[in-house]
mmCIF file of C-alpha atoms in Angstrom:
data_model
loop_
_atom_site.group_PDB
_atom_site.id
_atom_site.type_symbol
_atom_site.label_atom_id
_atom_site.label_comp_id
_atom_site.label_asym_id
_atom_site.label_seq_id
_atom_site.Cartn_x
_atom_site.Cartn_y
_atom_site.Cartn_z
ATOM 1 C CA MET R 130 -198.833 45.429 15.606
ATOM 2 C CA SER R 131 -197.091 46.424 18.829
ATOM 3 C CA ASN R 132 -194.881 49.478 19.036
ATOM 4 C CA GLU R 133 -191.666 48.478 20.793
ATOM 5 C CA PHE R 134 -190.025 51.884 20.470
ATOM 6 C CA ASP R 135 -189.068 53.447 23.786
ATOM 7 C CA TYR R 136 -188.140 57.108 23.601
ATOM 8 C CA LYS R 137 -185.319 57.454 26.103
ATOM 9 C CA ARG R 138 -184.831 61.191 26.274
ATOM 10 C CA LEU R 139 -181.961 62.878 28.030
ATOM 11 C CA ASP R 140 -182.639 63.844 31.619
ATOM 12 C CA ARG R 141 -180.423 66.556 33.121
ATOM 13 C CA ASN R 142 -180.870 64.916 36.530
ATOM 14 C CA ASP R 143 -179.661 61.507 35.359
ATOM 15 C CA ALA R 144 -176.921 62.303 32.828
ATOM 16 C CA ALA R 145 -173.131 62.551 32.977
ATOM 17 C CA LEU R 146 -170.779 63.923 30.325
ATOM 18 C CA LEU R 147 -167.662 61.982 29.317
ATOM 19 C CA LEU R 148 -165.091 63.863 27.229
ATOM 20 C CA VAL R 149 -162.652 61.306 25.886
ATOM 21 C CA ASP R 150 -159.236 62.015 24.411
ATOM 22 C CA HIS R 151 -159.692 65.542 23.091
ATOM 23 C CA GLN R 152 -155.910 65.803 22.955
ATOM 24 C CA SER R 153 -153.748 68.137 20.924
ATOM 25 C CA GLY R 154 -152.147 65.346 18.918
ATOM 26 C CA LEU R 155 -155.269 63.312 18.267
ATOM 27 C CA ILE R 156 -157.326 66.342 17.255
ATOM 28 C CA SER R 157 -154.891 66.935 14.403
ATOM 29 C CA LEU R 158 -156.184 63.664 12.901
ATOM 30 C CA VAL R 159 -159.758 64.948 12.633
ATOM 31 C CA GLN R 160 -160.657 65.471 8.980
ATOM 32 C CA ASP R 161 -164.425 65.008 8.919
ATOM 33 C CA PHE R 162 -164.880 68.544 10.276
ATOM 34 C CA SER R 163 -162.869 71.683 9.662
ATOM 35 C CA PRO R 164 -160.560 72.571 12.590
ATOM 36 C CA GLY R 165 -162.550 75.647 13.567
ATOM 37 C CA GLU R 166 -165.892 73.890 13.290
ATOM 38 C CA PHE R 167 -164.748 70.940 15.343
ATOM 39 C CA LYS R 168 -163.236 73.062 18.104
ATOM 40 C CA ASN R 169 -166.452 75.063 18.309
ATOM 41 C CA ASN R 170 -168.532 71.885 18.587
ATOM 42 C CA VAL R 171 -166.336 70.458 21.334
ATOM 43 C CA LEU R 172 -166.406 73.692 23.333
ATOM 44 C CA ALA R 173 -170.171 73.963 22.806
ATOM 45 C CA THR R 174 -170.606 70.463 24.186
ATOM 46 C CA ALA R 175 -168.473 71.382 27.182
ATOM 47 C CA ALA R 176 -170.463 74.586 27.651
ATOM 48 C CA CYS R 177 -173.658 72.529 27.718
ATOM 49 C CA GLY R 178 -172.218 70.263 30.378
ATOM 50 C CA ASP R 179 -171.286 73.294 32.448
ATOM 51 C CA TYR R 180 -174.600 75.065 31.894
ATOM 52 C CA PHE R 181 -176.713 72.066 32.880
ATOM 53 C CA GLY R 182 -174.434 71.130 35.776
ATOM 54 C CA LEU R 183 -173.728 67.653 34.432
ATOM 55 C CA PRO R 184 -171.132 65.581 36.277
ATOM 56 C CA THR R 185 -168.250 65.613 33.811
ATOM 57 C CA ILE R 186 -165.248 63.323 33.461
ATOM 58 C CA LEU R 187 -162.162 64.210 31.427
ATOM 59 C CA THR R 188 -159.818 61.499 30.241
ATOM 60 C CA THR R 189 -156.750 61.220 28.043
ATOM 61 C CA SER R 190 -154.776 58.345 26.603
ATOM 62 C CA PHE R 191 -150.985 58.069 26.656
ATOM 63 C CA GLU R 192 -150.302 61.788 27.052
ATOM 64 C CA ASP R 193 -146.541 61.194 27.041
ATOM 65 C CA GLY R 194 -146.790 59.737 23.554
ATOM 66 C CA PRO R 195 -147.881 61.331 20.281
ATOM 67 C CA ASN R 196 -151.495 61.753 21.446
ATOM 68 C CA GLY R 197 -150.464 64.870 23.353
ATOM 69 C CA PRO R 198 -152.075 66.712 26.275
ATOM 70 C CA LEU R 199 -155.724 67.555 26.812
ATOM 71 C CA VAL R 200 -156.794 70.747 25.075
ATOM 72 C CA PRO R 201 -156.549 73.428 27.781
ATOM 73 C CA GLU R 202 -160.039 74.886 27.302
ATOM 74 C CA LEU R 203 -161.660 71.721 28.656
ATOM 75 C CA LYS R 204 -159.587 71.761 31.816
ATOM 76 C CA GLU R 205 -160.420 75.435 32.242
ATOM 77 C CA THR R 206 -164.146 74.730 31.874
ATOM 78 C CA PHE R 207 -164.056 71.864 34.358
ATOM 79 C CA PRO R 208 -161.222 72.608 36.817
ATOM 80 C CA ASN R 209 -162.691 70.328 39.481
ATOM 81 C CA ALA R 210 -163.798 67.452 37.277
ATOM 82 C CA PRO R 211 -162.221 64.001 37.617
ATOM 83 C CA TYR R 212 -159.256 63.908 35.251
ATOM 84 C CA ILE R 213 -158.163 60.406 34.290
ATOM 85 C CA ALA R 214 -154.832 60.323 32.451
ATOM 86 C CA ARG R 215 -154.808 56.722 31.233
ATOM 87 C CA PRO R 216 -151.274 55.311 30.992
ATOM 88 C CA GLY R 217 -152.011 53.286 27.890
ATOM 89 C CA ASN R 218 -155.537 51.857 27.836
ATOM 90 C CA ILE R 219 -157.016 52.480 24.388
ATOM 91 C CA ASN R 220 -160.556 51.759 25.558
ATOM 92 C CA ALA R 221 -161.231 54.120 28.462
ATOM 93 C CA TRP R 222 -163.574 51.504 29.925
ATOM 94 C CA ASP R 223 -160.555 49.233 30.456
ATOM 95 C CA ASN R 224 -159.220 51.752 32.975
ATOM 96 C CA GLU R 225 -160.441 51.081 36.511
ATOM 97 C CA ASP R 226 -160.144 54.707 37.602
ATOM 98 C CA PHE R 227 -162.265 55.872 34.696
ATOM 99 C CA VAL R 228 -165.007 53.327 35.328
ATOM 100 C CA ALA R 229 -164.950 54.139 39.035
ATOM 101 C CA ALA R 230 -165.380 57.832 38.231
ATOM 102 C CA VAL R 231 -168.322 57.054 35.949
ATOM 103 C CA LYS R 232 -170.007 54.896 38.563
ATOM 104 C CA ALA R 233 -169.398 57.530 41.230
ATOM 105 C CA THR R 234 -171.626 59.969 39.330
ATOM 106 C CA GLY R 235 -174.593 57.721 40.075
ATOM 107 C CA LYS R 236 -176.034 58.593 36.656
ATOM 108 C CA LYS R 237 -177.647 56.133 34.283
ATOM 109 C CA GLN R 238 -177.273 58.167 31.092
ATOM 110 C CA LEU R 239 -173.836 58.761 29.616
ATOM 111 C CA ILE R 240 -173.183 61.451 27.015
ATOM 112 C CA ILE R 241 -169.903 60.735 25.226
ATOM 113 C CA ALA R 242 -167.765 62.762 22.823
ATOM 114 C CA GLY R 243 -164.173 62.200 21.821
ATOM 115 C CA VAL R 244 -161.399 61.550 19.324
ATOM 116 C CA VAL R 245 -161.265 59.364 17.335
ATOM 117 C CA THR R 246 -164.862 58.287 16.760
ATOM 118 C CA GLU R 247 -164.403 54.625 15.868
ATOM 119 C CA VAL R 248 -162.015 53.942 18.761
ATOM 120 C CA CYS R 249 -161.972 56.406 21.651
ATOM 121 C CA VAL R 250 -165.721 57.011 21.408
ATOM 122 C CA ALA R 251 -167.082 53.706 20.114
ATOM 123 C CA PHE R 252 -165.140 51.419 22.458
ATOM 124 C CA PRO R 253 -166.288 52.957 25.771
ATOM 125 C CA ALA R 254 -169.769 53.581 24.355
ATOM 126 C CA LEU R 255 -170.209 49.915 23.517
ATOM 127 C CA SER R 256 -168.666 48.871 26.832
ATOM 128 C CA ALA R 257 -171.038 51.129 28.777
ATOM 129 C CA LEU R 258 -174.021 49.775 26.859
ATOM 130 C CA GLU R 259 -172.947 46.273 27.806
ATOM 131 C CA GLU R 260 -173.069 47.312 31.470
ATOM 132 C CA GLY R 261 -176.605 48.656 31.170
ATOM 133 C CA TYR R 262 -176.087 52.388 30.688
ATOM 134 C CA ASP R 263 -178.091 54.470 28.234
ATOM 135 C CA VAL R 264 -175.479 55.961 25.917
ATOM 136 C CA PHE R 265 -175.695 59.103 23.810
ATOM 137 C CA VAL R 266 -172.836 60.056 21.467
ATOM 138 C CA VAL R 267 -172.377 63.678 20.435
ATOM 139 C CA THR R 268 -171.671 63.209 16.748
ATOM 140 C CA ASP R 269 -170.386 66.675 15.922
ATOM 141 C CA ALA R 270 -168.040 66.818 18.926
ATOM 142 C CA SER R 271 -166.463 63.488 17.951
ATOM 143 C CA GLY R 272 -164.073 63.368 15.020
ATOM 144 C CA THR R 273 -161.976 61.019 12.960
ATOM 145 C CA PHE R 274 -159.976 60.545 9.744
ATOM 146 C CA ASN R 275 -162.760 60.791 7.167
ATOM 147 C CA GLN R 276 -166.461 60.317 6.532
ATOM 148 C CA VAL R 277 -166.129 56.615 5.685
ATOM 149 C CA THR R 278 -164.609 55.665 9.039
ATOM 150 C CA ARG R 279 -167.002 58.009 10.848
ATOM 151 C CA ASP R 280 -170.081 56.494 9.227
ATOM 152 C CA ALA R 281 -168.878 52.955 9.935
ATOM 153 C CA ALA R 282 -168.473 53.889 13.610
ATOM 154 C CA TRP R 283 -171.912 55.513 13.719
ATOM 155 C CA TYR R 284 -173.531 52.427 12.185
ATOM 156 C CA ARG R 285 -171.759 50.108 14.592
ATOM 157 C CA MET R 286 -172.807 52.092 17.644
ATOM 158 C CA GLN R 287 -176.336 52.710 16.429
ATOM 159 C CA GLN R 288 -176.929 49.029 15.739
ATOM 160 C CA ALA R 289 -175.861 48.275 19.305
ATOM 161 C CA GLY R 290 -178.293 50.811 20.748
ATOM 162 C CA VAL R 291 -176.309 54.040 21.096
ATOM 163 C CA GLN R 292 -178.307 57.196 20.423
ATOM 164 C CA LEU R 293 -176.540 59.581 18.060
ATOM 165 C CA ILE R 294 -177.165 63.242 18.788
ATOM 166 C CA SER R 295 -175.736 66.675 17.964
ATOM 167 C CA TRP R 296 -174.646 69.089 20.670
ATOM 168 C CA PHE R 297 -177.560 71.399 19.811
ATOM 169 C CA ALA R 298 -180.104 68.592 20.060
ATOM 170 C CA MET R 299 -178.496 67.471 23.321
ATOM 171 C CA ALA R 300 -178.928 70.950 24.766
ATOM 172 C CA CYS R 301 -182.549 71.201 23.680
ATOM 173 C CA GLU R 302 -183.467 67.776 25.019
ATOM 174 C CA LEU R 303 -181.833 68.517 28.360
ATOM 175 C CA HIS R 304 -183.521 71.915 28.575
ATOM 176 C CA ARG R 305 -187.019 70.620 27.692
ATOM 177 C CA ASP R 306 -188.806 73.980 27.943
ATOM 178 C CA TRP R 307 -187.652 77.457 26.911
ATOM 179 C CA ARG R 308 -189.419 78.883 29.932
ATOM 180 C CA ASN R 309 -186.807 77.235 32.153
ATOM 181 C CA ASP R 310 -184.286 79.893 31.092
ATOM 182 C CA ILE R 311 -184.541 81.899 27.893
ATOM 183 C CA GLU R 312 -181.554 84.178 28.194
ATOM 184 C CA GLY R 313 -179.078 81.635 29.587
ATOM 185 C CA LEU R 314 -179.583 79.025 26.886
ATOM 186 C CA GLY R 315 -179.947 81.719 24.256
ATOM 187 C CA GLN R 316 -176.557 83.108 25.225
ATOM 188 C CA LEU R 317 -174.975 79.661 25.049
ATOM 189 C CA PHE R 318 -176.390 79.153 21.556
ATOM 190 C CA SER R 319 -175.303 82.641 20.491
ATOM 191 C CA ASN R 320 -171.739 81.923 21.634
ATOM 192 C CA HIS R 321 -171.457 78.892 19.375
ATOM 193 C CA ILE R 322 -173.942 79.514 16.551
ATOM 194 C CA PRO R 323 -173.245 83.009 15.201
ATOM 195 C CA ASN R 324 -176.575 83.275 13.377
ATOM 196 C CA TYR R 325 -178.399 82.518 16.597
ATOM 197 C CA ARG R 326 -177.489 85.999 17.766
ATOM 198 C CA ASN R 327 -180.087 87.280 15.291
ATOM 199 C CA LEU R 328 -182.788 85.357 17.125
ATOM 200 C CA MET R 329 -181.734 86.726 20.479
ATOM 201 C CA THR R 330 -181.466 90.258 19.086
ATOM 202 C CA SER R 331 -185.054 89.983 17.880
ATOM 203 C CA TYR R 332 -186.122 88.613 21.255
ATOM 204 C CA PHE R 333 -184.482 91.408 23.228
ATOM 205 C CA ALA R 334 -185.877 94.021 20.825
ATOM 206 C CA LYS R 335 -189.405 92.899 21.682
ATOM 207 C CA GLY R 336 -188.684 93.586 25.332
#
């Protein structure tokens, strides 16, 4: 019996980060995570993109409407990143500027997080898959109305070939080997996982 499984692991040299519609209005709809937990997960994902030097694209949908502006912390983290304010396209992949920015990265792997999961994340994820990209969705930095709609979106994307991953797993897969940088990644984890500070305290105590 042949094994057709192909482990496509994240490669920091071939990955781009797409942060889709983390807007002040839309984030208020997120109910599958607590507000504090969700904000931490989103900022942790952004911190990973910054730490690993991933080309990052920020996009918003209909800012002048009820969706609201991009949360300021993301713009502060990536002041020089392409910022695509879509005038109305619900699926970011329907916006030519967004697709052009993605293609300009030259990366084959796309890491996507956004609000809401079944629309702003699933639509561009499925569209990118159709165009031959390897797509990874950060589950805990993507939010929606409730667990039912979230799970339906996860199933839909997974069946199509999207890899579902947490921000912590994303960081570990990109890093590959602790010897690449113990203190840098440890600090990132400590900033977003309070209990991880205990691990780093123990590590520094040994030194």
